[in-house]
Coordinates of C-alpha atoms and ligand atoms in Angstrom, one line a residue:
M1 CA 70.1 -54.2 -104.5
E2 CA 68.3 -52.5 -101.0
R3 CA 70.0 -55.1 -98.6
A4 CA 73.5 -55.1 -97.3
A5 CA 75.9 -57.6 -99.4
V6 CA 75.8 -61.3 -99.4
V7 CA 79.2 -62.2 -98.7
V8 CA 80.5 -61.7 -95.6
G9 CA 83.4 -59.3 -95.4
A10 CA 83.1 -58.1 -99.1
A11 CA 81.3 -54.5 -97.7
E12 CA 83.3 -51.1 -98.0
A13 CA 82.3 -47.7 -96.3
R14 CA 82.2 -45.0 -97.9
P15 CA 80.7 -41.3 -98.0
L16 CA 77.1 -41.4 -98.2
I17 CA 78.1 -38.6 -100.0
D18 CA 78.7 -40.3 -103.0
Y19 CA 75.7 -42.3 -102.8
T20 CA 72.6 -41.1 -105.1
E21 CA 69.2 -42.4 -105.0
H22 CA 68.2 -44.6 -107.9
K23 CA 64.9 -45.4 -108.9
T24 CA 64.3 -48.7 -108.3
D25 CA 62.1 -50.1 -110.9
R26 CA 59.0 -52.0 -110.3
T27 CA 57.6 -54.5 -111.8
G28 CA 53.6 -54.1 -111.5
T29 CA 51.8 -57.1 -111.2
G30 CA 48.8 -56.8 -112.9
E31 CA 46.9 -56.2 -109.6
A32 CA 46.1 -52.9 -109.0
E33 CA 45.6 -52.6 -105.7
F34 CA 48.1 -54.9 -104.7
D35 CA 50.5 -53.2 -105.9
R36 CA 49.3 -49.4 -105.1
V37 CA 50.1 -51.0 -101.4
L38 CA 52.7 -52.1 -102.7
G39 CA 54.2 -48.5 -103.3
G40 CA 53.9 -49.8 -107.1
G41 CA 54.7 -53.0 -107.7
L42 CA 57.4 -55.2 -106.7
V43 CA 61.2 -54.3 -105.9
P44 CA 63.4 -56.7 -107.7
G45 CA 64.2 -59.0 -104.7
A46 CA 62.0 -58.1 -102.2
L47 CA 60.6 -60.1 -100.1
V48 CA 57.4 -59.8 -99.0
L49 CA 54.9 -61.8 -96.0
L50 CA 51.2 -61.7 -96.7
G51 CA 49.8 -62.5 -93.5
G52 CA 46.2 -63.3 -92.4
E53 CA 44.2 -65.2 -90.7
P54 CA 43.1 -69.0 -92.6
G55 CA 40.4 -67.9 -94.8
I56 CA 40.9 -64.2 -95.2
G57 CA 41.8 -65.5 -99.3
K58 CA 45.8 -64.8 -99.0
S59 CA 45.6 -67.7 -101.7
T60 CA 43.3 -66.4 -103.4
L61 CA 45.2 -62.8 -103.4
S62 CA 48.1 -64.5 -104.5
L63 CA 46.7 -66.4 -107.1
Q64 CA 44.5 -64.2 -109.0
T65 CA 48.1 -61.9 -108.6
A66 CA 50.1 -65.3 -110.1
M67 CA 47.9 -65.3 -112.7
K68 CA 47.7 -61.6 -114.0
A69 CA 52.0 -61.1 -112.7
K70 CA 54.1 -60.9 -116.4
G71 CA 56.6 -63.3 -116.9
K72 CA 57.4 -66.9 -115.8
V73 CA 55.7 -67.2 -112.2
L74 CA 56.6 -70.2 -109.5
Y75 CA 53.5 -71.2 -107.4
V76 CA 55.1 -73.3 -104.3
S77 CA 52.0 -75.2 -102.7
G78 CA 52.3 -76.9 -99.7
E79 CA 48.9 -76.8 -98.5
E80 CA 47.0 -77.2 -101.5
S81 CA 47.0 -80.4 -104.5
P82 CA 47.3 -79.0 -108.1
E83 CA 44.3 -79.9 -108.6
Q84 CA 42.9 -77.7 -106.2
V85 CA 44.9 -74.9 -107.2
R86 CA 43.5 -75.3 -110.9
L87 CA 40.0 -75.4 -109.4
R88 CA 40.2 -72.4 -107.7
A89 CA 41.9 -70.8 -111.4
D90 CA 39.2 -71.9 -113.0
R91 CA 37.1 -69.7 -111.2
L92 CA 39.3 -66.7 -111.0
G93 CA 40.1 -66.5 -114.6
T94 CA 42.4 -67.0 -117.7
L95 CA 45.7 -69.6 -117.2
G96 CA 48.5 -68.8 -119.4
P97 CA 51.0 -71.2 -119.7
E98 CA 53.6 -69.3 -117.4
L99 CA 52.6 -70.5 -114.7
L100 CA 54.4 -73.5 -112.9
I101 CA 52.7 -75.0 -110.1
L102 CA 54.9 -77.1 -107.2
P103 CA 53.8 -78.8 -104.6
E104 CA 56.4 -79.0 -102.2
T105 CA 57.2 -78.3 -98.4
S106 CA 60.8 -79.7 -98.6
T107 CA 63.0 -75.6 -98.2
E108 CA 65.6 -78.0 -100.4
G109 CA 62.9 -78.4 -103.2
I110 CA 62.3 -74.4 -103.5
V111 CA 65.3 -73.9 -104.1
R112 CA 66.4 -76.9 -106.5
A113 CA 63.3 -75.2 -108.1
I114 CA 63.9 -71.9 -108.4
K115 CA 67.3 -72.7 -110.2
D116 CA 66.1 -74.6 -112.0
H117 CA 63.5 -72.6 -114.0
R118 CA 64.8 -69.1 -113.2
P119 CA 61.3 -67.4 -112.4
D120 CA 60.2 -64.0 -112.3
L121 CA 57.9 -64.3 -109.4
L122 CA 57.9 -66.5 -106.5
F123 CA 55.3 -67.0 -104.6
V124 CA 55.2 -69.4 -101.1
D125 CA 52.1 -70.5 -99.9
S126 CA 52.2 -71.0 -96.9
I127 CA 55.2 -70.7 -95.1
Q128 CA 53.8 -72.5 -92.0
T129 CA 54.4 -75.8 -94.4
L130 CA 57.6 -75.4 -95.0
H131 CA 60.4 -77.5 -93.1
T132 CA 64.1 -78.2 -93.8
P133 CA 66.5 -80.9 -92.7
R134 CA 68.9 -78.5 -90.8
V135 CA 66.6 -77.9 -88.3
E136 CA 64.8 -80.4 -86.1
S137 CA 62.0 -79.1 -85.1
A138 CA 58.8 -79.3 -86.9
P139 CA 57.5 -77.5 -89.4
G140 CA 55.6 -74.2 -88.4
S141 CA 57.6 -73.8 -85.3
V142 CA 59.8 -70.9 -85.1
A143 CA 63.3 -72.5 -85.7
Q144 CA 61.5 -74.1 -89.2
V145 CA 59.8 -71.3 -90.1
R146 CA 63.3 -68.6 -89.9
E147 CA 66.2 -70.9 -91.1
S148 CA 63.3 -71.9 -94.3
T149 CA 63.2 -67.9 -94.5
A150 CA 66.3 -67.6 -94.7
E151 CA 67.4 -70.3 -97.2
L152 CA 65.1 -69.1 -99.4
I153 CA 66.4 -65.4 -99.2
L154 CA 69.4 -66.6 -100.0
A155 CA 68.5 -68.1 -102.7
A156 CA 66.4 -65.6 -104.4
K157 CA 68.5 -62.2 -103.4
P158 CA 71.4 -62.9 -105.9
L159 CA 68.8 -63.6 -108.7
Q160 CA 66.8 -60.7 -107.9
L161 CA 63.7 -62.4 -107.0
P162 CA 60.9 -61.1 -105.8
V163 CA 59.2 -63.4 -103.3
V164 CA 56.2 -63.3 -101.9
L165 CA 55.4 -65.3 -98.6
I166 CA 52.2 -66.2 -97.5
G167 CA 51.9 -66.3 -93.0
H168 CA 49.0 -67.5 -91.1
I169 CA 48.7 -65.4 -88.7
T170 CA 46.8 -66.5 -85.5
K171 CA 44.2 -64.7 -83.5
E172 CA 46.2 -63.5 -81.1
G173 CA 48.4 -61.4 -84.4
A174 CA 51.4 -63.0 -84.7
I175 CA 52.5 -64.0 -87.4
A176 CA 54.2 -68.0 -87.3
G177 CA 53.7 -68.0 -83.7
P178 CA 55.4 -65.1 -82.5
K179 CA 56.7 -62.1 -85.3
V180 CA 60.2 -63.7 -85.9
L181 CA 60.2 -63.0 -89.7
E182 CA 59.0 -59.4 -89.6
H183 CA 62.7 -58.0 -89.2
M184 CA 64.1 -60.4 -92.1
V185 CA 61.2 -59.5 -95.0
D186 CA 61.5 -56.2 -96.8
V187 CA 57.7 -55.4 -97.0
V188 CA 54.5 -57.1 -94.4
L189 CA 51.5 -57.2 -95.3
T190 CA 48.3 -57.7 -93.3
F191 CA 45.5 -59.0 -94.9
E192 CA 42.6 -58.6 -92.6
G193 CA 39.0 -58.3 -92.2
D194 CA 35.6 -60.8 -91.5
R195 CA 35.2 -63.9 -92.7
H196 CA 31.2 -63.7 -92.8
H197 CA 31.7 -60.3 -94.7
A198 CA 32.7 -59.6 -98.1
Y199 CA 35.3 -56.7 -97.8
R200 CA 38.8 -56.9 -97.3
I201 CA 41.5 -54.6 -96.3
L202 CA 45.4 -54.7 -97.5
R203 CA 47.6 -52.9 -95.0
A204 CA 51.2 -52.1 -95.5
A205 CA 52.8 -53.3 -91.5
K206 CA 55.9 -52.5 -93.0
N207 CA 57.5 -51.6 -95.9
R208 CA 61.6 -50.8 -97.0
F209 CA 60.9 -50.0 -99.9
G210 CA 57.5 -47.6 -100.1
S211 CA 54.7 -45.8 -97.4
T212 CA 52.5 -47.8 -95.3
Q213 CA 50.1 -45.6 -95.2
E214 CA 47.8 -47.0 -98.7
I215 CA 45.7 -49.2 -98.7
G216 CA 43.9 -51.7 -100.7
I217 CA 40.4 -52.3 -100.5
F218 CA 38.5 -55.8 -102.2
E219 CA 35.9 -57.6 -101.9
M220 CA 35.5 -61.0 -102.3
R221 CA 32.5 -62.4 -104.4
G222 CA 32.4 -66.1 -106.5
D223 CA 35.0 -65.6 -108.8
G224 CA 37.8 -63.9 -106.8
L225 CA 38.5 -60.6 -105.0
H226 CA 37.7 -57.7 -106.6
A227 CA 39.4 -53.6 -105.9
V228 CA 36.7 -51.7 -104.4
T229 CA 36.7 -48.2 -106.4
D230 CA 34.6 -46.2 -104.1
P231 CA 35.1 -48.1 -100.7
S232 CA 32.6 -45.1 -98.7
G233 CA 29.4 -45.8 -100.9
A234 CA 29.7 -49.7 -101.2
L235 CA 30.1 -49.5 -96.8
V236 CA 27.5 -46.8 -96.2
G237 CA 24.7 -47.2 -99.1
N238 CA 22.6 -44.2 -99.5
S239 CA 20.0 -44.7 -97.7
D240 CA 17.5 -42.0 -97.4
V241 CA 16.0 -43.6 -93.3
R242 CA 18.6 -44.5 -91.0
S243 CA 17.4 -46.9 -88.5
S244 CA 17.8 -45.4 -84.3
G245 CA 21.6 -47.0 -83.3
T246 CA 23.2 -46.7 -86.5
A247 CA 25.4 -43.0 -87.0
L248 CA 27.8 -42.2 -90.0
A249 CA 31.5 -42.3 -89.1
V250 CA 34.0 -40.5 -92.3
A251 CA 37.2 -42.3 -90.9
I252 CA 40.8 -41.8 -92.6
E253 CA 42.7 -45.3 -93.2
G254 CA 46.3 -45.7 -94.0
A255 CA 46.0 -42.4 -96.3
R256 CA 42.4 -43.2 -97.7
P257 CA 38.9 -40.9 -96.6
L258 CA 36.1 -43.6 -95.6
M259 CA 33.3 -43.6 -94.6
V260 CA 31.3 -46.7 -92.4
E261 CA 28.4 -47.4 -90.6
I262 CA 28.8 -47.7 -87.3
Q263 CA 25.9 -49.5 -85.2
A264 CA 25.1 -49.9 -81.9
L265 CA 22.6 -51.4 -79.8
V266 CA 21.7 -50.3 -76.0
S267 CA 19.7 -52.6 -73.8
S268 CA 18.6 -53.4 -70.1
A269 CA 20.4 -56.4 -69.4
V270 CA 18.8 -59.1 -68.8
Y271 CA 20.7 -61.7 -67.5
G272 CA 22.9 -59.8 -63.9
T273 CA 26.8 -58.7 -65.8
P274 CA 26.3 -56.6 -68.3
Q275 CA 27.4 -57.5 -71.9
R276 CA 30.1 -55.3 -73.6
S277 CA 30.6 -56.3 -77.0
A278 CA 32.3 -54.2 -80.2
T279 CA 33.3 -55.6 -83.7
G280 CA 36.0 -53.4 -85.7
Y281 CA 36.4 -51.0 -82.7
E282 CA 38.3 -51.6 -79.6
L283 CA 36.4 -53.0 -76.8
K284 CA 38.5 -51.3 -74.3
R285 CA 37.7 -47.8 -75.8
L286 CA 33.9 -48.3 -75.8
N287 CA 34.0 -49.1 -72.4
M288 CA 36.3 -45.8 -72.0
L289 CA 33.3 -43.6 -74.4
L290 CA 30.3 -45.4 -72.6
A291 CA 32.2 -44.4 -68.9
V292 CA 32.7 -40.7 -70.2
L293 CA 29.2 -41.0 -71.5
E294 CA 28.1 -42.3 -67.6
K295 CA 30.5 -39.3 -66.1
R296 CA 30.0 -36.5 -68.3
C297 CA 26.6 -37.0 -69.8
G298 CA 24.9 -38.6 -67.3
F299 CA 23.0 -41.5 -69.0
K300 CA 23.4 -44.1 -66.8
L301 CA 24.2 -47.1 -69.1
G302 CA 26.0 -49.5 -66.6
A303 CA 23.2 -51.9 -66.4
S304 CA 22.2 -51.7 -69.9
D305 CA 23.9 -54.4 -72.6
V306 CA 26.1 -52.7 -74.9
F307 CA 26.9 -53.6 -78.5
L308 CA 28.8 -51.8 -80.6
N309 CA 29.3 -53.0 -84.9
L310 CA 31.5 -51.4 -88.0
A311 CA 29.2 -52.3 -90.8
G312 CA 30.4 -54.4 -93.2
G313 CA 32.9 -56.6 -90.6
I314 CA 35.4 -53.4 -91.4
R315 CA 37.8 -53.0 -88.3
L316 CA 39.2 -48.9 -87.7
G317 CA 41.4 -47.8 -85.6
D318 CA 41.0 -44.4 -86.5
P319 CA 40.2 -42.2 -83.0
G320 CA 38.4 -39.7 -85.1
I321 CA 35.5 -42.2 -85.2
D322 CA 34.7 -41.9 -81.6
L323 CA 32.2 -39.1 -82.0
A324 CA 30.1 -41.6 -84.8
V325 CA 30.7 -44.2 -82.0
V326 CA 28.4 -42.0 -79.0
G327 CA 26.0 -40.5 -81.4
A328 CA 25.1 -44.1 -82.4
I329 CA 25.4 -44.9 -78.6
L330 CA 23.2 -41.8 -78.1
S331 CA 20.9 -42.6 -81.0
S332 CA 19.8 -46.0 -79.7
T333 CA 19.6 -45.3 -76.2
L334 CA 17.0 -42.3 -76.9
D335 CA 15.3 -44.6 -79.5
L336 CA 15.7 -41.8 -82.1
T337 CA 17.5 -41.5 -85.1
L338 CA 19.7 -39.0 -86.9
D339 CA 19.5 -37.5 -90.0
P340 CA 20.6 -39.4 -92.8
N341 CA 22.7 -36.6 -94.6
T342 CA 24.6 -35.9 -91.2
A343 CA 28.1 -37.7 -90.3
L344 CA 30.2 -37.6 -87.3
C345 CA 33.8 -37.2 -86.9
G346 CA 35.9 -35.7 -83.7
E347 CA 38.1 -38.2 -80.9
V348 CA 36.4 -37.7 -77.7
G349 CA 39.3 -37.5 -74.4
L350 CA 38.3 -38.3 -70.7
T351 CA 37.6 -35.5 -69.8
G352 CA 34.1 -35.8 -72.1
E353 CA 36.1 -33.4 -74.6
V354 CA 35.8 -33.6 -78.5
R355 CA 39.0 -33.5 -80.2
P356 CA 40.0 -32.5 -83.4
V357 CA 40.8 -35.1 -86.2
A358 CA 44.0 -35.3 -88.4
R359 CA 42.6 -34.9 -91.8
L360 CA 39.8 -32.8 -92.0
E361 CA 39.9 -31.3 -95.5
Q362 CA 40.0 -35.2 -96.7
R363 CA 37.3 -36.1 -94.6
M364 CA 35.1 -33.0 -95.1
M365 CA 35.5 -34.1 -99.3
E366 CA 34.8 -37.2 -98.6
A367 CA 31.4 -36.1 -96.9
S368 CA 30.4 -33.9 -99.5
K369 CA 31.0 -36.3 -102.2
L370 CA 28.8 -39.3 -100.4
G371 CA 26.3 -36.5 -100.0
M372 CA 26.5 -35.7 -96.6
E373 CA 25.4 -31.8 -96.2
R374 CA 26.6 -31.3 -92.1
L375 CA 29.2 -32.7 -90.6
V376 CA 29.8 -32.6 -87.0
I377 CA 33.2 -31.9 -85.6
S378 CA 35.3 -30.8 -82.8
G379 CA 34.5 -27.1 -81.6
M380 CA 37.3 -26.8 -80.0
S381 CA 39.0 -25.2 -82.8
T382 CA 37.6 -22.8 -85.6
K383 CA 40.2 -22.1 -87.5
G384 CA 40.7 -24.1 -90.0
P385 CA 40.1 -25.7 -93.8
D386 CA 36.3 -24.2 -95.2
A387 CA 34.3 -26.8 -95.6
P388 CA 33.2 -27.1 -99.3
K389 CA 30.3 -25.9 -100.9
G390 CA 26.7 -27.7 -99.8
L391 CA 28.0 -29.4 -95.9
K392 CA 27.8 -27.5 -93.2
L393 CA 30.6 -27.9 -90.7
I394 CA 28.6 -28.3 -86.9
R395 CA 31.2 -27.9 -84.0
V396 CA 30.5 -29.8 -80.6
K397 CA 32.9 -28.9 -78.2
R398 CA 32.1 -31.6 -74.9
V399 CA 30.0 -35.3 -75.8
G400 CA 27.5 -34.2 -73.3
D401 CA 26.4 -31.3 -76.2
L402 CA 26.3 -33.8 -79.0
Q403 CA 22.8 -35.0 -77.9
K404 CA 20.6 -31.5 -78.8
V405 CA 22.9 -31.2 -81.5
L406 CA 21.8 -34.3 -83.7
F407 CA 18.2 -35.0 -82.1
Ligands
TYD501 P1 41.6 -68.6 -99.3 O1 42.5 -68.0 -100.5 O2 41.7 -69.6 -99.5 O3 42.0 -67.9 -97.8 P2 43.1 -68.3 -96.7 O4 44.6 -68.3 -98.3 O5 43.6 -66.8 -96.1 O6 43.1 -69.1 -95.8 O7 39.9 -67.7 -99.5 C1 39.3 -68.3 -98.4 C2 37.8 -68.6 -99.0 O8 37.4 -67.4 -99.6 C3 37.0 -70.4 -98.9 O9 36.6 -70.2 -98.3 C4 36.3 -69.5 -100.5 C5 36.5 -68.3 -100.5 N1 35.8 -68.0 -102.0 C6 35.3 -67.1 -102.3 O10 34.6 -66.8 -101.2 N2 35.7 -66.5 -104.2 C7 35.9 -67.2 -104.3 O11 36.4 -67.0 -105.7 C8 37.0 -68.0 -104.4 C9 38.9 -68.7 -104.8 C10 37.2 -68.2 -102.8
MG502 MG1 45.4 -70.7 -98.1

């Protein structure tokens, strides 16, 4: 087992060299994107926390994984009745007899069910509904969530039972109030996206058994979550014309290259204080880029409303999309369209310099795959990987040079 010995005082110190890596046998759940993010499947006894905002699709992902998984699966539903879960299951696929549903919020009851049924996999939906008489506070409180989790660990670990705990994340990004659970579990997955859009990203924020580089991309449809095998194609489309205010970025998210359309709307502020809003991109970073544009390129955007949006409801933290954000803002400000086969990647610094991005080669391949003919990159270094055939690299050293390159 990967965890420290459960019995107090039973551990013994031995030379580390005596221990060899033994390959953990993982069990594939049958839900490929889920397995990919886990690092190839579930490790016996692993405790996985699946977090996300209400309504994002945690229950859907869990239930469809439970339906695909082999062996006996116990699905604890503290929020929905078995009838409701059944209704959802009917939309998602076919049910086998080995999926057990338990409408239970008492941790003791769950522990009893684990001992009675000896499942191969356990889902708890959600950790915030659980309560244990050992602590007095209300369900959902920090003390309850922590104690209930500890009791589940105690019951599941000796049986090598993998557990997926669902946890609601508040707007501030905390699971169960503070991030009380993160250090107690082996894997922390977050499920995110815009509820009003179809795309969802599953990421590993922590993984004791694998890397946190992999992401899974899903589309929410009427019959559940479907893996998106060509995310760039889905997010960018194959349009021959682009409207003004849009630019294509080649980002890296996790270990995957991803092309997204950046949309900007710049208009003169009608009501006094100009508005700034960013969806899918950090607002602070947008404000920084606007200041750079004002100071280094002479664009007077101080009196303009600026709205920025990443198409598809995707949220990216890759600074490599800065250059495309600037491209979209310039395009909207000047009301000029970008060439539909030009993409951008580069980080913009405070002095207006365009910095090189990580994994340029992977980005070039992705741009080329999607039919791009030109890729605007940093001109700070002229060395670097060769571009694939048919893709021309355009190097810019400063954001101030971007306008004449693009239009
Ligand atoms: P849900 O899994 O209940 O979210 P969470 O458990 O994170 O709160 O799903 C949320 C939304 O997904 C719900 O509003 C309806 C929608 N949905 C679909 O679009 N298609 C489906 O097949 C299912 C089951 C749900
Ligand atoms: Mg739910």
